[in-house]
Coordinates of C-alpha atoms and ligand atoms in Angstrom, one line a residue:
M1 CA 92.6 40.9 10.9
T2 CA 95.6 40.6 13.1
D3 CA 99.4 40.3 12.4
T4 CA 100.9 39.6 15.6
L5 CA 102.8 36.5 14.4
I6 CA 106.3 36.6 15.4
P7 CA 108.6 36.7 12.3
A8 CA 111.6 34.1 12.0
I9 CA 114.9 35.8 12.3
D10 CA 115.5 36.0 8.5
E11 CA 112.2 37.4 7.7
A12 CA 112.6 40.0 10.7
R13 CA 116.1 41.0 9.3
A14 CA 114.9 41.5 5.9
E15 CA 111.5 43.2 6.8
A16 CA 113.5 45.5 9.2
E17 CA 115.5 46.4 6.3
R18 CA 112.7 47.5 4.0
L19 CA 110.6 49.4 6.6
D20 CA 109.3 52.7 5.5
L21 CA 109.7 54.9 8.5
R22 CA 107.8 58.0 9.5
T23 CA 110.3 60.5 10.7
R24 CA 108.8 63.9 10.7
L25 CA 106.4 65.8 13.2
F26 CA 102.8 65.0 13.1
I27 CA 100.7 68.2 13.7
D28 CA 97.1 69.1 12.7
G29 CA 96.6 65.5 10.8
D30 CA 99.7 65.9 8.6
F31 CA 103.4 65.1 8.6
R32 CA 105.8 68.4 8.6
D33 CA 109.5 69.0 9.0
A34 CA 110.4 70.9 12.3
A35 CA 110.2 74.7 12.0
S36 CA 114.0 75.0 12.3
G37 CA 114.5 72.1 9.6
R38 CA 116.6 70.2 12.1
R39 CA 117.0 66.5 12.6
F40 CA 118.4 64.1 14.8
T41 CA 119.9 60.5 14.7
T42 CA 118.0 57.6 16.2
E43 CA 120.2 54.4 16.6
N44 CA 119.6 50.9 16.8
P45 CA 120.8 49.9 20.4
A46 CA 121.6 46.3 19.3
T47 CA 124.5 47.7 16.8
G48 CA 125.1 51.1 17.9
R49 CA 124.6 52.0 14.2
P50 CA 122.1 54.8 13.0
I51 CA 118.7 53.9 12.0
T52 CA 117.5 57.4 10.6
E53 CA 117.1 60.8 11.0
V54 CA 113.9 62.3 12.9
A55 CA 112.6 65.8 12.8
E56 CA 114.1 67.7 15.8
G57 CA 111.2 69.8 17.1
G58 CA 111.4 73.2 19.4
P59 CA 109.2 75.3 21.1
A60 CA 107.7 76.9 17.9
D61 CA 106.8 73.3 17.1
V62 CA 105.1 72.8 20.3
D63 CA 103.2 76.2 19.8
A64 CA 102.0 74.7 16.4
A65 CA 100.9 71.7 17.7
V66 CA 99.0 73.1 20.9
T67 CA 97.2 75.6 18.5
A68 CA 96.0 72.9 16.4
A69 CA 95.0 70.9 19.5
R70 CA 93.2 74.2 21.0
R71 CA 91.5 74.7 17.9
A72 CA 90.3 71.0 17.7
A73 CA 89.3 71.1 21.4
D74 CA 87.4 74.5 20.9
D75 CA 85.3 73.6 17.8
G76 CA 84.1 70.3 19.4
R77 CA 85.1 68.3 16.3
W78 CA 86.1 65.6 18.8
S79 CA 84.7 66.4 22.4
R80 CA 81.2 66.9 20.7
L81 CA 81.3 63.9 18.9
S82 CA 78.9 61.4 20.2
P83 CA 80.7 59.3 22.7
G84 CA 79.7 56.1 20.6
D85 CA 81.1 57.6 17.7
R86 CA 84.4 58.4 19.2
K87 CA 84.3 55.0 20.4
Q88 CA 83.9 53.4 17.2
I89 CA 86.9 55.5 15.7
L90 CA 89.2 54.5 18.7
I91 CA 88.3 50.8 18.4
R92 CA 89.1 51.0 14.6
W93 CA 92.4 52.6 15.6
A94 CA 93.1 49.9 17.9
D95 CA 92.4 47.4 15.1
L96 CA 94.6 49.0 12.7
I97 CA 97.4 49.0 15.4
E98 CA 96.9 45.1 16.0
A99 CA 96.6 44.5 12.2
N100 CA 100.1 46.4 11.9
A101 CA 101.5 44.6 14.8
R102 CA 104.3 43.1 13.0
E103 CA 105.5 46.2 11.2
L104 CA 105.0 48.5 14.7
G105 CA 106.8 45.6 16.5
L106 CA 109.8 45.6 14.1
I107 CA 110.0 49.6 14.3
E108 CA 110.0 49.3 18.0
T109 CA 112.8 46.3 18.1
I110 CA 115.3 48.3 16.0
D111 CA 114.7 51.5 17.6
A112 CA 114.5 50.5 21.3
G113 CA 116.7 47.0 21.3
K114 CA 113.5 45.1 22.7
P115 CA 113.1 41.6 21.7
I116 CA 110.7 41.0 18.7
A117 CA 108.9 38.3 20.5
D118 CA 107.9 41.1 23.1
T119 CA 107.4 44.0 20.8
V120 CA 105.3 42.0 18.2
G121 CA 103.5 39.5 20.7
L122 CA 103.1 41.7 23.8
D123 CA 103.8 45.4 23.4
M124 CA 101.6 46.1 20.3
P125 CA 98.7 43.9 21.3
E126 CA 98.7 45.4 24.6
T127 CA 98.7 49.0 23.1
A128 CA 95.9 48.1 21.1
A129 CA 94.0 46.5 24.1
C130 CA 94.6 49.5 26.1
I131 CA 93.2 51.9 23.3
R132 CA 90.0 49.6 22.9
W133 CA 89.5 49.3 26.6
H134 CA 89.3 53.0 27.2
A135 CA 87.3 53.3 23.9
E136 CA 84.5 51.1 25.2
A137 CA 84.3 52.7 28.3
A138 CA 83.4 56.1 26.4
D139 CA 79.9 55.6 26.4
K140 CA 79.3 53.7 29.5
I141 CA 80.2 56.4 32.0
Y142 CA 77.3 58.4 33.7
G143 CA 77.2 61.5 35.6
Q144 CA 75.3 61.9 38.7
V145 CA 72.1 63.8 39.9
A146 CA 72.7 65.5 43.2
P147 CA 70.3 65.1 46.4
S148 CA 69.6 68.8 46.1
P149 CA 66.4 70.5 47.8
E150 CA 63.1 70.6 46.2
G151 CA 62.7 73.2 43.3
T152 CA 66.4 72.5 42.2
V153 CA 68.1 70.1 40.0
A154 CA 71.9 69.7 40.3
T155 CA 74.0 67.5 37.9
I156 CA 77.6 66.5 38.5
T157 CA 79.1 65.8 35.3
R158 CA 82.6 65.3 33.6
E159 CA 83.8 67.2 30.7
P160 CA 87.3 67.0 29.1
V161 CA 90.1 69.2 30.6
G162 CA 90.9 70.2 26.9
V163 CA 94.3 70.0 25.7
V164 CA 96.4 67.3 27.2
G165 CA 100.2 67.2 27.0
A166 CA 102.2 64.0 27.4
V167 CA 105.9 63.2 27.6
I168 CA 106.8 59.5 27.7
P169 CA 109.7 57.1 28.1
W170 CA 111.7 54.9 26.1
N171 CA 111.1 51.7 27.7
Y172 CA 107.6 50.7 26.5
P173 CA 107.2 53.4 24.0
A174 CA 104.0 52.4 22.3
Q175 CA 102.3 51.0 25.4
M176 CA 103.2 54.1 27.6
A177 CA 101.7 56.5 24.8
A178 CA 98.6 54.1 25.0
W179 CA 98.3 54.5 28.7
K180 CA 97.9 58.1 28.2
L181 CA 96.3 58.6 24.9
G182 CA 93.6 55.9 25.4
P183 CA 92.0 57.5 28.5
A184 CA 92.8 61.3 27.2
L185 CA 91.2 60.8 23.7
A186 CA 88.3 58.7 25.1
T187 CA 87.4 61.4 27.5
G188 CA 87.2 63.6 24.6
N189 CA 90.4 65.7 24.8
T190 CA 93.0 66.6 22.1
V191 CA 96.7 65.7 22.8
V192 CA 100.2 67.1 22.1
I193 CA 102.5 64.0 23.0
K194 CA 106.5 63.9 22.8
P195 CA 108.1 60.4 22.4
A196 CA 111.6 59.8 24.0
S197 CA 114.2 61.0 21.5
T198 CA 115.7 57.5 21.6
T199 CA 112.3 56.1 20.7
S200 CA 110.3 58.4 18.4
L201 CA 109.6 56.0 15.4
S202 CA 106.5 53.7 16.6
L203 CA 104.6 56.7 17.8
L204 CA 104.6 58.6 14.6
R205 CA 103.5 55.6 12.5
I206 CA 100.7 54.9 15.3
A207 CA 99.5 58.3 15.1
E208 CA 99.4 58.0 11.3
L209 CA 97.1 54.9 11.8
G210 CA 95.0 57.1 14.1
A211 CA 94.4 59.5 11.3
D212 CA 93.5 56.5 9.0
A213 CA 91.0 55.2 11.5
G214 CA 89.4 58.6 11.5
I215 CA 90.7 60.6 14.3
P216 CA 90.1 64.2 13.1
G217 CA 93.2 66.4 12.4
G218 CA 94.5 68.6 15.3
V219 CA 93.3 65.9 17.9
L220 CA 96.4 63.8 18.2
N221 CA 99.6 65.6 17.5
V222 CA 103.4 64.4 17.8
V223 CA 106.2 66.5 18.5
T224 CA 109.5 64.6 18.3
G225 CA 112.7 66.1 19.9
P226 CA 114.6 66.6 23.1
G227 CA 113.4 66.9 26.5
D228 CA 114.9 70.0 27.6
T229 CA 113.5 71.9 24.7
V230 CA 110.4 70.1 23.6
G231 CA 109.4 68.4 26.8
E232 CA 109.9 71.7 28.8
A233 CA 107.8 73.8 26.1
I234 CA 104.9 71.2 26.9
G235 CA 105.5 71.5 30.6
R236 CA 105.3 75.3 30.5
H237 CA 102.7 76.0 27.5
P238 CA 100.1 78.3 29.0
D239 CA 97.3 76.6 26.7
I240 CA 98.0 73.0 28.0
D241 CA 95.5 72.1 30.6
A242 CA 96.8 68.8 31.9
V243 CA 100.3 67.1 31.6
A244 CA 100.9 63.4 31.9
F245 CA 104.6 62.2 32.3
T246 CA 106.2 58.9 32.8
G247 CA 109.9 58.8 33.2
S248 CA 112.5 59.5 36.0
T249 CA 111.5 61.2 39.4
E250 CA 114.0 63.8 38.6
V251 CA 112.6 65.1 35.4
G252 CA 109.0 64.5 36.8
R253 CA 109.8 67.1 39.5
R254 CA 110.4 69.6 36.8
F255 CA 106.9 69.1 35.6
L256 CA 105.5 70.7 38.9
H257 CA 107.9 73.6 38.7
Y258 CA 106.8 74.1 35.0
S259 CA 103.2 73.9 36.1
A260 CA 103.7 76.2 39.3
E261 CA 105.6 78.6 37.3
T262 CA 102.9 78.9 34.3
N263 CA 99.3 78.1 34.4
L264 CA 98.9 75.5 37.3
K265 CA 98.1 72.9 34.6
R266 CA 97.1 69.6 36.1
V267 CA 100.3 67.4 36.5
L268 CA 100.2 63.3 36.6
L269 CA 103.5 61.7 37.2
E270 CA 104.6 58.0 36.6
L271 CA 108.0 57.9 37.9
G272 CA 110.7 55.3 39.2
G273 CA 110.9 52.5 41.5
K274 CA 112.9 50.0 43.7
S275 CA 110.3 47.5 44.0
P276 CA 110.7 44.5 46.6
Q277 CA 110.0 41.0 46.0
V278 CA 109.5 39.4 49.3
V279 CA 109.7 35.5 49.9
F280 CA 108.5 33.9 52.9
P281 CA 110.1 30.7 54.3
D282 CA 106.9 28.5 54.0
V283 CA 107.1 28.6 49.9
T284 CA 107.4 25.4 48.3
D285 CA 107.0 26.2 44.4
F286 CA 110.4 27.3 43.9
E287 CA 110.2 26.9 40.2
T288 CA 107.3 29.1 39.8
I289 CA 108.7 31.9 42.1
A290 CA 111.8 31.7 40.3
S291 CA 110.1 32.4 36.9
N292 CA 108.3 35.3 38.5
V293 CA 111.4 36.8 40.1
A294 CA 113.2 36.5 36.8
I295 CA 110.4 38.3 34.8
A296 CA 110.3 40.8 37.4
I297 CA 113.8 41.8 37.0
F298 CA 114.9 40.9 33.7
W299 CA 112.1 41.3 31.7
N300 CA 112.5 44.3 29.0
M301 CA 116.4 44.2 30.3
G302 CA 115.3 45.6 33.8
E303 CA 114.2 48.7 32.1
N304 CA 110.9 48.9 33.8
C305 CA 109.7 51.2 36.3
S306 CA 108.0 48.4 38.3
A307 CA 110.8 45.9 38.0
G308 CA 111.2 44.1 41.4
S309 CA 114.9 45.1 41.9
R310 CA 115.0 43.9 45.2
L311 CA 114.7 40.2 46.1
V312 CA 113.9 40.4 50.1
V313 CA 114.2 36.5 50.9
H314 CA 114.0 34.7 54.2
R315 CA 117.4 33.3 55.0
S316 CA 116.3 29.6 55.1
V317 CA 115.1 29.6 51.6
K318 CA 117.6 32.0 49.9
A319 CA 119.9 29.3 48.6
R320 CA 117.2 27.1 47.3
L321 CA 115.5 30.2 45.5
L322 CA 118.8 31.5 44.0
E323 CA 119.2 28.1 42.6
A324 CA 116.0 27.8 41.0
V325 CA 116.7 31.4 39.7
A326 CA 119.9 30.3 38.2
A327 CA 118.3 27.2 36.5
E328 CA 115.5 29.6 35.2
L329 CA 118.0 31.8 33.5
E330 CA 119.3 29.3 31.4
A331 CA 116.5 29.7 29.2
W332 CA 116.8 33.6 29.1
R333 CA 118.9 34.2 25.9
V334 CA 120.7 37.6 25.5
G335 CA 121.2 38.6 22.0
D336 CA 119.8 39.9 18.6
P337 CA 116.4 41.4 19.6
L338 CA 115.3 40.4 16.0
D339 CA 116.0 36.8 16.9
P340 CA 112.3 35.4 18.3
A341 CA 114.5 33.3 20.5
T342 CA 115.9 36.2 22.3
R343 CA 114.6 37.2 25.8
I344 CA 117.0 40.0 26.5
G345 CA 118.0 42.5 23.9
A346 CA 120.2 45.6 24.2
L347 CA 119.8 48.4 26.6
I348 CA 118.5 51.6 25.3
S349 CA 121.9 53.4 24.9
R350 CA 125.4 53.5 25.6
G351 CA 124.7 56.2 28.2
Q352 CA 122.2 53.8 30.0
M353 CA 124.7 50.9 29.8
E354 CA 127.5 52.9 31.3
K355 CA 125.1 53.9 34.1
V356 CA 124.1 50.2 34.7
L357 CA 127.6 49.0 34.5
G358 CA 128.7 51.9 36.8
Y359 CA 126.2 50.6 39.3
I360 CA 127.6 47.1 38.9
D361 CA 131.1 48.2 39.9
L362 CA 129.6 50.3 42.8
G363 CA 127.8 47.2 44.1
R364 CA 131.1 45.1 44.3
S365 CA 133.0 48.0 46.2
E366 CA 130.0 48.2 48.5
G367 CA 130.9 44.5 49.3
A368 CA 128.0 42.7 47.7
R369 CA 128.9 39.6 45.7
V370 CA 128.1 39.1 41.9
V371 CA 126.7 35.5 41.6
T372 CA 125.8 35.9 37.8
G373 CA 126.6 38.4 35.0
G374 CA 128.3 41.6 36.2
S375 CA 130.1 42.8 32.9
R376 CA 129.3 44.0 29.3
I377 CA 128.7 41.2 26.7
L378 CA 128.4 40.7 23.0
E379 CA 130.7 44.0 22.5
E380 CA 131.5 42.6 18.8
S381 CA 127.8 43.3 17.7
G382 CA 128.4 47.1 18.5
G383 CA 125.3 47.1 20.8
W384 CA 124.8 47.8 24.4
F385 CA 124.3 44.3 26.0
V386 CA 124.4 43.4 29.6
P387 CA 123.3 40.1 30.9
P388 CA 121.2 39.3 34.0
T389 CA 123.5 40.3 36.8
I390 CA 122.5 39.2 40.6
F391 CA 124.2 40.6 43.7
D392 CA 124.0 38.6 46.9
N393 CA 124.7 39.8 50.2
V394 CA 123.5 43.1 49.7
R395 CA 122.2 45.3 52.7
N396 CA 119.3 47.6 51.8
D397 CA 121.5 50.6 52.8
M398 CA 123.6 50.1 50.0
R399 CA 123.1 52.6 46.9
I400 CA 122.3 49.6 44.8
A401 CA 119.5 48.6 46.8
R402 CA 118.3 52.4 47.1
E403 CA 118.8 53.9 43.8
E404 CA 116.8 52.9 40.3
I405 CA 119.3 51.3 38.2
F406 CA 116.9 50.5 35.3
G407 CA 118.7 47.7 34.2
P408 CA 119.2 43.9 34.7
V409 CA 120.4 44.0 38.1
L410 CA 119.0 42.2 41.1
S411 CA 119.8 42.9 44.7
V412 CA 119.4 40.1 47.2
I413 CA 118.8 41.0 50.7
E414 CA 117.9 38.6 53.6
F415 CA 115.6 38.7 56.4
E416 CA 114.7 36.8 59.5
T417 CA 111.1 38.0 60.5
E418 CA 107.9 39.0 59.0
A419 CA 108.2 42.5 60.7
E420 CA 111.8 42.7 59.4
A421 CA 110.7 41.6 55.7
V422 CA 108.3 44.5 55.9
A423 CA 110.6 46.9 57.0
I424 CA 113.2 46.3 54.5
A425 CA 110.7 46.2 51.9
N426 CA 109.1 49.7 52.9
D427 CA 112.7 51.3 53.7
T428 CA 113.0 52.9 49.9
P429 CA 112.1 56.6 48.8
Y430 CA 109.8 54.7 46.1
G431 CA 106.6 53.0 46.3
L432 CA 105.3 52.0 42.9
A433 CA 105.1 48.0 43.2
A434 CA 105.8 45.1 45.3
S435 CA 105.2 41.4 45.4
L436 CA 105.1 38.8 48.0
Y437 CA 105.1 35.0 48.1
T438 CA 103.5 32.9 50.7
R439 CA 101.3 30.1 51.3
D440 CA 99.7 31.3 54.5
L441 CA 96.7 33.3 54.0
N442 CA 97.4 35.6 57.1
V443 CA 100.9 36.5 56.0
A444 CA 99.8 37.6 52.7
H445 CA 96.8 39.7 53.9
R446 CA 99.1 41.4 56.5
V447 CA 101.9 41.8 54.5
A448 CA 100.1 43.0 51.5
R449 CA 98.3 45.7 53.6
D450 CA 101.6 46.9 55.0
L451 CA 103.4 47.3 51.9
R452 CA 103.7 51.0 51.1
A453 CA 103.1 50.5 47.0
G454 CA 100.6 51.2 44.5
V455 CA 100.3 47.6 43.3
V456 CA 101.0 44.5 45.3
G457 CA 101.1 41.3 43.7
V458 CA 100.5 38.0 46.0
N459 CA 102.2 35.0 44.7
A460 CA 102.5 37.0 41.4
Y461 CA 104.5 39.5 39.8
S462 CA 101.9 41.4 38.3
E463 CA 100.8 45.2 37.5
G464 CA 97.4 44.0 37.5
D465 CA 95.5 44.4 34.1
M466 CA 93.5 47.2 32.3
T467 CA 90.8 46.9 34.6
T468 CA 93.0 48.1 37.7
P469 CA 95.0 51.5 38.3
F470 CA 98.7 51.8 38.1
G471 CA 100.5 54.6 40.1
G472 CA 103.2 54.9 42.8
Y473 CA 103.2 56.1 46.4
K474 CA 106.2 58.4 47.7
L475 CA 108.6 59.4 45.0
S476 CA 106.9 57.0 42.6
G477 CA 104.1 59.1 41.3
F478 CA 102.0 62.3 41.7
G479 CA 98.5 63.4 40.9
G480 CA 96.8 60.3 39.1
H481 CA 97.0 56.9 38.0
D482 CA 97.4 55.2 34.5
K483 CA 94.8 52.2 33.4
S484 CA 91.4 51.5 34.6
L485 CA 88.3 54.1 34.9
H486 CA 90.5 56.0 37.4
A487 CA 92.7 57.1 34.5
H488 CA 89.6 58.8 33.1
D489 CA 89.0 61.0 36.1
Q490 CA 92.4 62.7 35.7
Y491 CA 91.7 63.7 32.1
T492 CA 88.4 65.4 33.0
E493 CA 87.0 68.3 35.0
L494 CA 84.2 67.8 37.5
K495 CA 81.4 70.3 36.6
T496 CA 78.5 71.1 39.0
I497 CA 75.2 72.4 37.2
W498 CA 72.9 74.0 39.6
I499 CA 69.4 74.6 38.4
Q500 CA 66.6 76.6 40.1
L501 CA 63.1 75.8 38.9
A502 CA 60.5 78.4 38.9
E503 CA 57.5 77.8 41.1
R504 CA 54.4 76.4 39.7
Ligands
NAP601 P1 113.7 60.9 31.7 O1 115.0 61.7 31.4 O2 112.9 61.2 32.7 O3 112.8 61.0 30.1 C1 111.6 60.7 30.1 C2 111.0 61.8 29.1 O4 111.1 62.8 29.7 C3 111.5 61.7 27.7 O5 110.7 61.8 26.9 C4 112.6 62.7 27.9 O6 113.1 63.2 26.6 C5 111.8 63.9 28.6 N1 112.8 64.8 29.3 C6 113.8 64.8 29.7 N2 114.3 66.0 30.3 C7 113.3 66.8 30.2 C8 113.0 68.1 30.9 N3 114.0 68.9 31.3 N4 111.9 68.6 30.6 C9 110.6 67.8 30.2 N5 110.9 66.7 29.7 C10 112.1 66.0 29.7 O7 114.3 59.6 31.6 P2 115.6 58.8 30.8 O8 116.6 59.9 30.7 O9 115.2 58.5 29.6 O10 115.9 57.9 31.7 C11 116.7 58.3 33.0 C12 116.1 57.5 34.2 O11 115.0 57.6 34.3 C13 116.4 55.9 33.9 O12 117.6 55.4 34.3 C14 115.4 55.4 34.9 O13 115.9 55.4 36.1 C15 114.5 56.3 34.6 N6 113.3 56.1 33.9 C16 112.1 55.7 34.4 C17 110.8 55.4 33.7 C18 109.7 54.8 34.3 O14 108.8 54.3 33.7 N7 109.4 55.1 35.4 C19 111.2 55.4 32.4 C20 112.2 55.8 31.7 C21 113.3 56.0 32.5 P3 114.3 62.7 25.8 O15 114.1 61.4 25.7 O16 114.4 63.7 24.6 O17 115.5 63.0 26.8
MG602 MG1 116.7 54.3 19.0

């Protein structure tokens, strides 16, 4: 049974009022208060009003969660289940997430400001699909037998690393959790995960559904609370074997310090981006490209690490393309995230809105020209709304073209030659994603190879799908990839067993 039907606005509002929210830490298979008894407020970004209070975990709670996760890792209640049984439990979990997509999507919408059409229609089905995909791989991965000399047998196998820590962001709270939990749990690890403080609610309910599906106590633990206490305690914990992080480059760097200064736990970082969308002069289908360009930068309010925030476009087609983007944006309604017609909801917080507006002011003062958007709207709602904003006449050395804004702000930069396009596209400290548009097969192949980014979309804005890895070059990533079977490698240790056979 699935429940991915997007509710009408009245239903959505009524159901949002009636939600029975989980707000306590999930440790060792049960909900509990923080050791300190403290709680913090989570707000609805579309109204600026509080939703509820969530347990404010601290280092003592991380300790309790790691103790539970270590015990579960050591006694083999999960790692030594047959892979087929582990698979069945995780698939049941995916089914439950899908069956409860409407409730989970409502939770995500009120907590994160994301449009209901996205949370119910996309985030939750994708979360379920991610867990299912990794689950299905659990009993299909083989080890190797090495070509060792006669009289010996050498096997190369993968074992779970043990206890995995995960610290995740607020932009796709459920999906980013699934990108870590799917492969980490499918490969037999136990996990301690911290959601972003602004978006703790969906993951607590998802963890409960995991227990309903049969994930044993201690295998999946959720500690809510601030990054600089709970996040740091996870990063430094001596009994966590690997830590996976998605968020800002600045905080990502800290995890390398945490690890270096403690137990050298493996560190996997998915960080920021300033991804180029390169449009060559031979293109003809402006409507389709405009739709892709808009999705690339305005989907999820631009709060997307792979957002295509720089439109690098050939001088001869710029005017035509910007016209098509303007026409496309007429369909992008900004407003109440509970309204199924809304495509752009609220930014995550007042702080994030102020950061975005600050960059818009900066762009103006750097000499770029606002062609659409450019200021806060819907202030009477109490929420944090910024409409799609496009800057023309941007030079790639301006700060709005170099720094990750993480909001609905597009910088338009012109080029003349292919070499110049590639140079501009690659002139960034980041390297997460890129896309290019051309009808010329030669240009497509040449430029796709030249672009220094982990994912390159050709005639598409795409991060690929579950079958393809996602990870960044340069300041965009470190140590591994999310999605695909490559994600399994990083949550496993490679073991060699060398056996000497006795002579006959
Ligand atoms: P962030 O600070 O990197 O937060 C990501 C996660 O790290 C959250 O769970 C956060 O917890 C935690 N954290 C914060 N400080 C920490 C610390 N000292 N040690 C350990 N963990 C810590 O990102 P943000 O503040 O939410 O957003 C800031 C900027 O990061 C954005 O404007 C954007 O540029 C970028 N960002 C990128 C992505 C991405 O997917 N690449 C996602 C989100 C944000 P709290 O929530 O409790 O702070
Ligand atoms: Mg919130």
